[in-house]
Amino acid sequence: MKFIGEKIDSFVDEFLKPIDTNWQPADLLPDATSENFFQEVKLLQESCRELPYDYMAVLVGDTITEEALPTYESWLMGVEGVNQQETAGWSKWVRWWTAEENRHGDLLNKYLYLSGRINMRAMETSTQYLIADGFDIGTGTDPYRNFVYTSFQELATNLSHRRTATLSKQFGNTHLSKICGLIAADEMRHAKAYKTFVSHIFEVDPSEMMLALEDMMKKKIVMPAHFLRETGVKMGQTFSHFSDAAQRLGVYTTLDYIQILEDLLEEWKIENIRGLNETAEKARDYLVALPTRLKRVAERTKVPELEYEFSWITR
Ligand SMILES: [Fe+2]
Ligand SMILES: [Fe+2]
């Protein structure tokens, strides 16, 4: 971590955008100081009227996931090699990454509020629950495992925001499509950063990095909102309904999970990594064979057809 951490400033320059010229939520929302505000809100609400129920549910789940950023920042600050007392090094990366991510939940939350289709109190309660409940992602404080997790997650969020962008365009809402597309582009830059960190670790400590990757894939990458819940609903249920809605819409599916794994294996050239100790060689062979195994299992799983009534959506 110390060795790679020497390059933090160049990582920030390469993978994050300068703050002053970066987009902000206000650039994409009706301006309340303008005379046209109410007219713009009316148009916004009209453009949201026809968005399907599952689509709204996925958007709310995505928003709550983004809004639980305090969990992710505090988690990363606790990773070995990240020292909060220092203003440079890894803590700088975590702060700058958090600062950029923070715009996502902010923008989506305001948009959903204006849409007029959401029970904001129910959604906010779920957000407070999710931050209070935290998560259990199986990384411990190990940076290698954490960077596998973040590489995977940034790709997963890129994909799901990209799909919600495509869908809203199909439903005739280009404004929302632009919003989701911009967020997806941020996630892609972040994915590139975390993938780069892992590539650097593979260069200097290949066996341990391989074992960390194997361990994370054996545990399976859980979604950061896996504790998502609503008032009066048992923990785990709300999340699986949210995940079913995403599968039905094709926003994020089991096959996407496998595709992300395949992309990562290719990105890190896992198949060709040599100079490993014996256990790491076994781990490499396990990983190379994993996508095919997962595809066989995926063919047998079915997504529930039944729509569930979320407390978040009023109409
Ligand atoms: Fe995000
Ligand atoms: Fe992200």
Coordinates of C-alpha atoms and ligand atoms in Angstrom, one line a residue:
M1 CA 0.0 0.0 0.0
K2 CA 2.9 2.3 0.8
F3 CA 4.6 1.6 -2.5
I4 CA 1.5 2.1 -4.6
G5 CA 0.3 5.0 -2.4
E6 CA 3.3 7.1 -3.7
K7 CA 1.3 7.5 -6.9
I8 CA -1.9 8.8 -5.3
D9 CA -1.7 12.3 -6.8
S10 CA -1.3 11.0 -10.3
F11 CA -4.3 8.5 -9.7
V12 CA -6.5 11.4 -8.5
D13 CA -5.5 13.4 -11.7
E14 CA -6.1 10.5 -14.0
F15 CA -9.3 8.9 -12.6
L16 CA -11.2 11.8 -10.9
K17 CA -12.3 15.1 -12.4
P18 CA -11.3 18.6 -11.2
I19 CA -13.9 19.8 -8.8
D20 CA -14.6 23.3 -10.3
T21 CA -15.4 22.0 -13.7
N22 CA -17.1 18.8 -12.7
W23 CA -20.9 18.5 -13.2
Q24 CA -23.0 19.1 -10.1
P25 CA -26.6 18.0 -9.4
A26 CA -27.8 21.6 -9.9
D27 CA -26.7 21.5 -13.5
L28 CA -29.3 18.7 -14.1
L29 CA -32.3 19.9 -12.1
P30 CA -34.9 22.6 -12.3
D31 CA -33.5 25.8 -10.7
A32 CA -35.7 26.9 -7.8
T33 CA -34.5 30.5 -8.1
S34 CA -35.9 30.7 -11.7
E35 CA -39.3 32.0 -12.6
N36 CA -39.8 28.8 -14.7
F37 CA -39.3 26.5 -11.8
F38 CA -42.8 25.3 -11.4
Q39 CA -43.3 24.8 -15.1
E40 CA -40.1 22.8 -15.3
V41 CA -41.2 20.6 -12.4
K42 CA -44.5 20.0 -14.1
L43 CA -42.7 18.8 -17.2
L44 CA -40.4 16.7 -15.2
Q45 CA -43.4 15.0 -13.5
E46 CA -45.1 14.4 -16.8
S47 CA -42.0 12.7 -18.2
C48 CA -41.9 10.4 -15.2
R49 CA -45.6 9.4 -15.3
E50 CA -45.2 6.5 -17.7
L51 CA -42.1 5.0 -16.1
P52 CA -43.0 1.4 -15.2
Y53 CA -43.3 0.3 -11.5
D54 CA -40.2 -2.0 -11.6
Y55 CA -38.2 0.8 -13.1
M56 CA -39.1 3.2 -10.3
A57 CA -38.3 0.5 -7.7
V58 CA -34.9 0.0 -9.2
L59 CA -34.2 3.7 -9.3
V60 CA -35.1 4.0 -5.7
G61 CA -32.9 1.0 -4.7
D62 CA -30.0 2.5 -6.7
T63 CA -30.5 5.9 -5.0
I64 CA -30.5 4.4 -1.5
T65 CA -27.4 2.4 -2.4
E66 CA -25.7 5.6 -3.5
E67 CA -26.9 7.4 -0.4
A68 CA -25.3 4.9 2.0
L69 CA -21.9 6.4 1.0
P70 CA -21.0 7.1 4.7
T71 CA -20.7 3.3 5.1
Y72 CA -18.4 3.0 2.2
E73 CA -16.1 5.9 3.1
S74 CA -15.8 4.9 6.7
W75 CA -15.1 1.3 5.6
L76 CA -12.3 2.3 3.3
M77 CA -10.8 4.6 5.9
G78 CA -10.4 1.5 8.1
V79 CA -8.5 -0.5 5.5
E80 CA -4.9 -1.4 6.3
G81 CA -2.5 1.1 4.9
V82 CA -5.0 4.0 4.8
N83 CA -4.1 6.5 7.5
Q84 CA -6.7 9.2 8.2
Q85 CA -4.1 11.3 10.1
E86 CA -2.3 12.0 6.8
T87 CA -3.7 14.4 4.3
A88 CA -1.8 12.8 1.4
G89 CA -1.6 9.2 0.4
W90 CA -4.5 6.8 0.5
S91 CA -6.8 8.9 2.6
K92 CA -6.6 11.6 -0.1
W93 CA -7.8 9.0 -2.6
V94 CA -10.7 7.9 -0.3
R95 CA -11.7 11.5 0.3
W96 CA -11.6 12.6 -3.3
W97 CA -13.4 9.5 -4.5
T98 CA -16.1 10.0 -1.8
A99 CA -16.5 13.6 -2.8
E100 CA -17.2 12.7 -6.4
E101 CA -19.5 9.8 -5.5
N102 CA -21.5 12.0 -3.2
R103 CA -23.1 13.8 -6.1
H104 CA -24.8 10.6 -7.3
G105 CA -27.2 10.1 -4.4
D106 CA -27.7 13.8 -4.1
L107 CA -28.8 14.1 -7.7
L108 CA -31.0 11.0 -7.8
N109 CA -32.7 11.8 -4.5
K110 CA -33.6 15.3 -5.7
Y111 CA -34.9 14.0 -9.0
L112 CA -37.0 11.3 -7.4
Y113 CA -38.4 13.9 -5.0
L114 CA -39.5 16.1 -7.9
S115 CA -40.9 13.2 -9.8
G116 CA -43.9 13.1 -7.6
R117 CA -44.1 9.3 -7.7
I118 CA -42.2 8.5 -4.5
N119 CA -43.2 8.2 -0.9
M120 CA -40.1 10.1 0.2
R121 CA -40.5 9.3 3.9
A122 CA -40.5 5.6 3.2
M123 CA -37.4 5.9 1.0
E124 CA -35.6 8.1 3.5
T125 CA -36.4 5.6 6.3
S126 CA -34.8 2.8 4.2
T127 CA -31.8 5.0 3.7
Q128 CA -31.4 5.7 7.4
Y129 CA -31.8 2.0 8.1
L130 CA -29.2 1.0 5.5
I131 CA -26.6 3.4 6.9
A132 CA -27.4 2.3 10.4
D133 CA -27.2 -1.4 9.5
G134 CA -23.9 -1.1 7.5
F135 CA -22.8 -4.0 5.4
D136 CA -20.9 -7.3 5.5
I137 CA -18.8 -7.6 2.4
G138 CA -16.2 -10.2 3.5
T139 CA -13.1 -8.1 2.8
G140 CA -12.0 -7.5 6.4
T141 CA -9.5 -4.6 6.5
D142 CA -7.3 -6.2 3.8
P143 CA -6.6 -3.8 0.9
Y144 CA -6.3 -6.5 -1.7
R145 CA -9.7 -7.9 -1.0
N146 CA -11.2 -4.4 -0.7
F147 CA -9.8 -3.4 -4.1
V148 CA -11.3 -6.6 -5.7
Y149 CA -14.6 -5.6 -4.2
T150 CA -14.5 -2.0 -5.3
S151 CA -13.3 -3.0 -8.8
F152 CA -16.3 -5.3 -9.1
Q153 CA -18.8 -2.9 -7.6
E154 CA -17.8 0.1 -9.7
L155 CA -18.3 -2.1 -12.8
A156 CA -21.7 -3.3 -11.5
T157 CA -22.9 0.2 -10.8
N158 CA -21.6 1.4 -14.2
L159 CA -23.6 -1.3 -15.9
S160 CA -26.8 -0.8 -13.9
H161 CA -26.8 3.0 -14.3
R162 CA -26.0 2.6 -18.0
R163 CA -29.0 0.3 -18.4
T164 CA -31.4 2.6 -16.5
A165 CA -30.2 5.3 -18.9
T166 CA -31.0 3.2 -21.9
L167 CA -34.4 2.2 -20.5
S168 CA -35.5 5.8 -19.6
K169 CA -34.6 6.8 -23.2
Q170 CA -36.9 4.0 -24.5
F171 CA -39.6 5.2 -22.1
G172 CA -39.3 8.7 -23.6
N173 CA -37.5 10.4 -20.7
T174 CA -34.2 11.8 -22.2
H175 CA -33.6 14.0 -19.2
L176 CA -33.4 11.1 -16.8
S177 CA -31.4 9.2 -19.4
K178 CA -28.8 11.9 -19.3
I179 CA -28.7 11.8 -15.5
C180 CA -28.1 8.1 -15.3
G181 CA -25.6 8.2 -18.2
L182 CA -23.5 10.9 -16.4
I183 CA -23.5 8.8 -13.2
A184 CA -22.5 5.7 -15.2
A185 CA -19.5 7.5 -16.7
D186 CA -18.3 8.4 -13.2
E187 CA -18.5 4.8 -12.1
M188 CA -16.5 3.7 -15.2
R189 CA -13.6 6.1 -14.2
H190 CA -13.7 4.7 -10.7
A191 CA -13.7 1.2 -11.9
K192 CA -10.6 1.9 -14.0
A193 CA -8.9 3.3 -10.9
Y194 CA -9.6 0.3 -8.7
K195 CA -8.7 -2.1 -11.5
T196 CA -5.4 -0.2 -11.9
F197 CA -4.6 -0.6 -8.1
V198 CA -5.1 -4.3 -8.4
S199 CA -2.9 -4.5 -11.5
H200 CA -0.1 -2.8 -9.6
I201 CA -0.5 -5.2 -6.7
F202 CA -0.4 -8.2 -9.1
E203 CA 3.0 -6.8 -10.3
V204 CA 4.6 -6.7 -6.9
D205 CA 2.8 -9.4 -4.9
P206 CA 1.1 -11.8 -7.3
S207 CA 0.5 -14.8 -5.1
E208 CA -1.2 -12.9 -2.3
M209 CA -3.2 -10.9 -4.8
M210 CA -4.4 -14.1 -6.5
L211 CA -5.4 -15.7 -3.2
A212 CA -7.3 -12.5 -2.3
L213 CA -9.2 -12.6 -5.6
E214 CA -10.0 -16.3 -5.2
D215 CA -11.2 -15.8 -1.6
M216 CA -13.6 -12.9 -2.7
M217 CA -15.0 -14.9 -5.6
K218 CA -15.6 -18.0 -3.4
K219 CA -17.5 -15.8 -0.9
K220 CA -19.3 -14.2 -3.8
I221 CA -19.4 -10.4 -4.2
V222 CA -22.5 -9.2 -2.3
M223 CA -24.2 -5.9 -3.2
P224 CA -23.4 -3.0 -0.9
A225 CA -27.2 -2.6 -0.2
H226 CA -27.7 -6.3 0.8
F227 CA -29.1 -5.2 4.1
L228 CA -31.7 -2.9 2.5
R229 CA -35.0 -2.9 4.3
E230 CA -38.3 -1.1 4.8
T231 CA -40.3 -0.5 7.9
G232 CA -42.0 -3.6 9.1
V233 CA -40.3 -5.9 6.5
K234 CA -37.8 -8.5 7.5
M235 CA -34.2 -7.8 6.7
G236 CA -33.1 -9.3 3.3
Q237 CA -36.6 -9.3 1.8
T238 CA -36.7 -5.8 0.5
F239 CA -33.2 -6.3 -1.1
S240 CA -34.3 -9.5 -2.8
H241 CA -37.4 -7.9 -4.2
F242 CA -35.2 -5.0 -5.5
S243 CA -32.8 -7.4 -7.0
D244 CA -35.7 -9.4 -8.7
A245 CA -37.0 -6.1 -10.2
A246 CA -33.5 -5.4 -11.6
Q247 CA -33.4 -8.9 -13.0
R248 CA -36.8 -8.6 -14.6
L249 CA -35.9 -5.3 -16.2
G250 CA -32.5 -6.6 -17.3
V251 CA -30.8 -3.8 -15.4
Y252 CA -28.5 -6.2 -13.4
T253 CA -28.7 -9.9 -13.8
T254 CA -26.8 -13.1 -12.8
L255 CA -25.3 -13.2 -16.2
D256 CA -24.0 -9.6 -15.7
Y257 CA -22.3 -10.8 -12.6
I258 CA -20.5 -13.5 -14.6
Q259 CA -19.7 -11.1 -17.4
I260 CA -18.0 -8.7 -14.9
L261 CA -16.0 -11.6 -13.5
E262 CA -14.9 -12.5 -17.0
D263 CA -13.9 -8.9 -17.8
L264 CA -11.9 -8.7 -14.6
L265 CA -10.1 -12.0 -15.3
E266 CA -9.2 -10.7 -18.7
E267 CA -8.2 -7.2 -17.5
W268 CA -5.8 -8.7 -15.0
K269 CA -4.6 -11.4 -17.5
I270 CA -5.2 -14.0 -14.8
E271 CA -4.7 -16.9 -17.1
N272 CA -1.1 -15.8 -17.9
I273 CA 0.1 -14.9 -14.5
R274 CA 3.2 -16.8 -13.7
G275 CA 5.7 -16.9 -10.7
L276 CA 3.0 -17.9 -8.3
N277 CA 3.4 -20.2 -5.3
E278 CA 1.7 -23.5 -5.3
T279 CA -1.6 -22.5 -3.6
A280 CA -1.8 -19.4 -5.7
E281 CA -1.4 -21.5 -8.9
K282 CA -4.4 -23.5 -7.7
A283 CA -6.3 -20.4 -7.1
R284 CA -5.6 -19.1 -10.6
D285 CA -6.8 -22.4 -12.1
Y286 CA -10.0 -22.2 -10.0
L287 CA -10.6 -18.6 -11.1
V288 CA -10.1 -19.4 -14.8
A289 CA -12.7 -22.2 -14.7
L290 CA -15.2 -20.2 -12.5
P291 CA -17.2 -18.4 -15.2
T292 CA -18.2 -21.6 -17.0
R293 CA -19.2 -23.2 -13.7
L294 CA -21.3 -20.1 -12.7
K295 CA -23.0 -20.1 -16.1
R296 CA -24.2 -23.6 -15.6
V297 CA -25.8 -22.6 -12.3
A298 CA -27.3 -19.4 -13.7
E299 CA -29.2 -21.4 -16.4
R300 CA -31.1 -23.2 -13.7
T301 CA -32.1 -20.1 -11.6
K302 CA -35.4 -18.4 -12.3
V303 CA -36.5 -14.8 -11.6
P304 CA -39.8 -14.5 -9.8
E305 CA -42.5 -13.0 -12.0
L306 CA -44.5 -11.6 -9.2
E307 CA -44.3 -7.9 -8.6
Y308 CA -43.9 -6.8 -5.0
E309 CA -45.4 -3.7 -3.6
F310 CA -42.7 -1.4 -2.2
S311 CA -43.6 1.2 0.4
W312 CA -41.4 3.6 -1.6
I313 CA -43.7 4.0 -4.6
T314 CA -47.0 5.8 -4.4
R315 CA -48.2 5.7 -8.0
Ligands
FE1 FE -22.0 6.1 -7.4
FE2 FE -19.2 4.1 -7.6

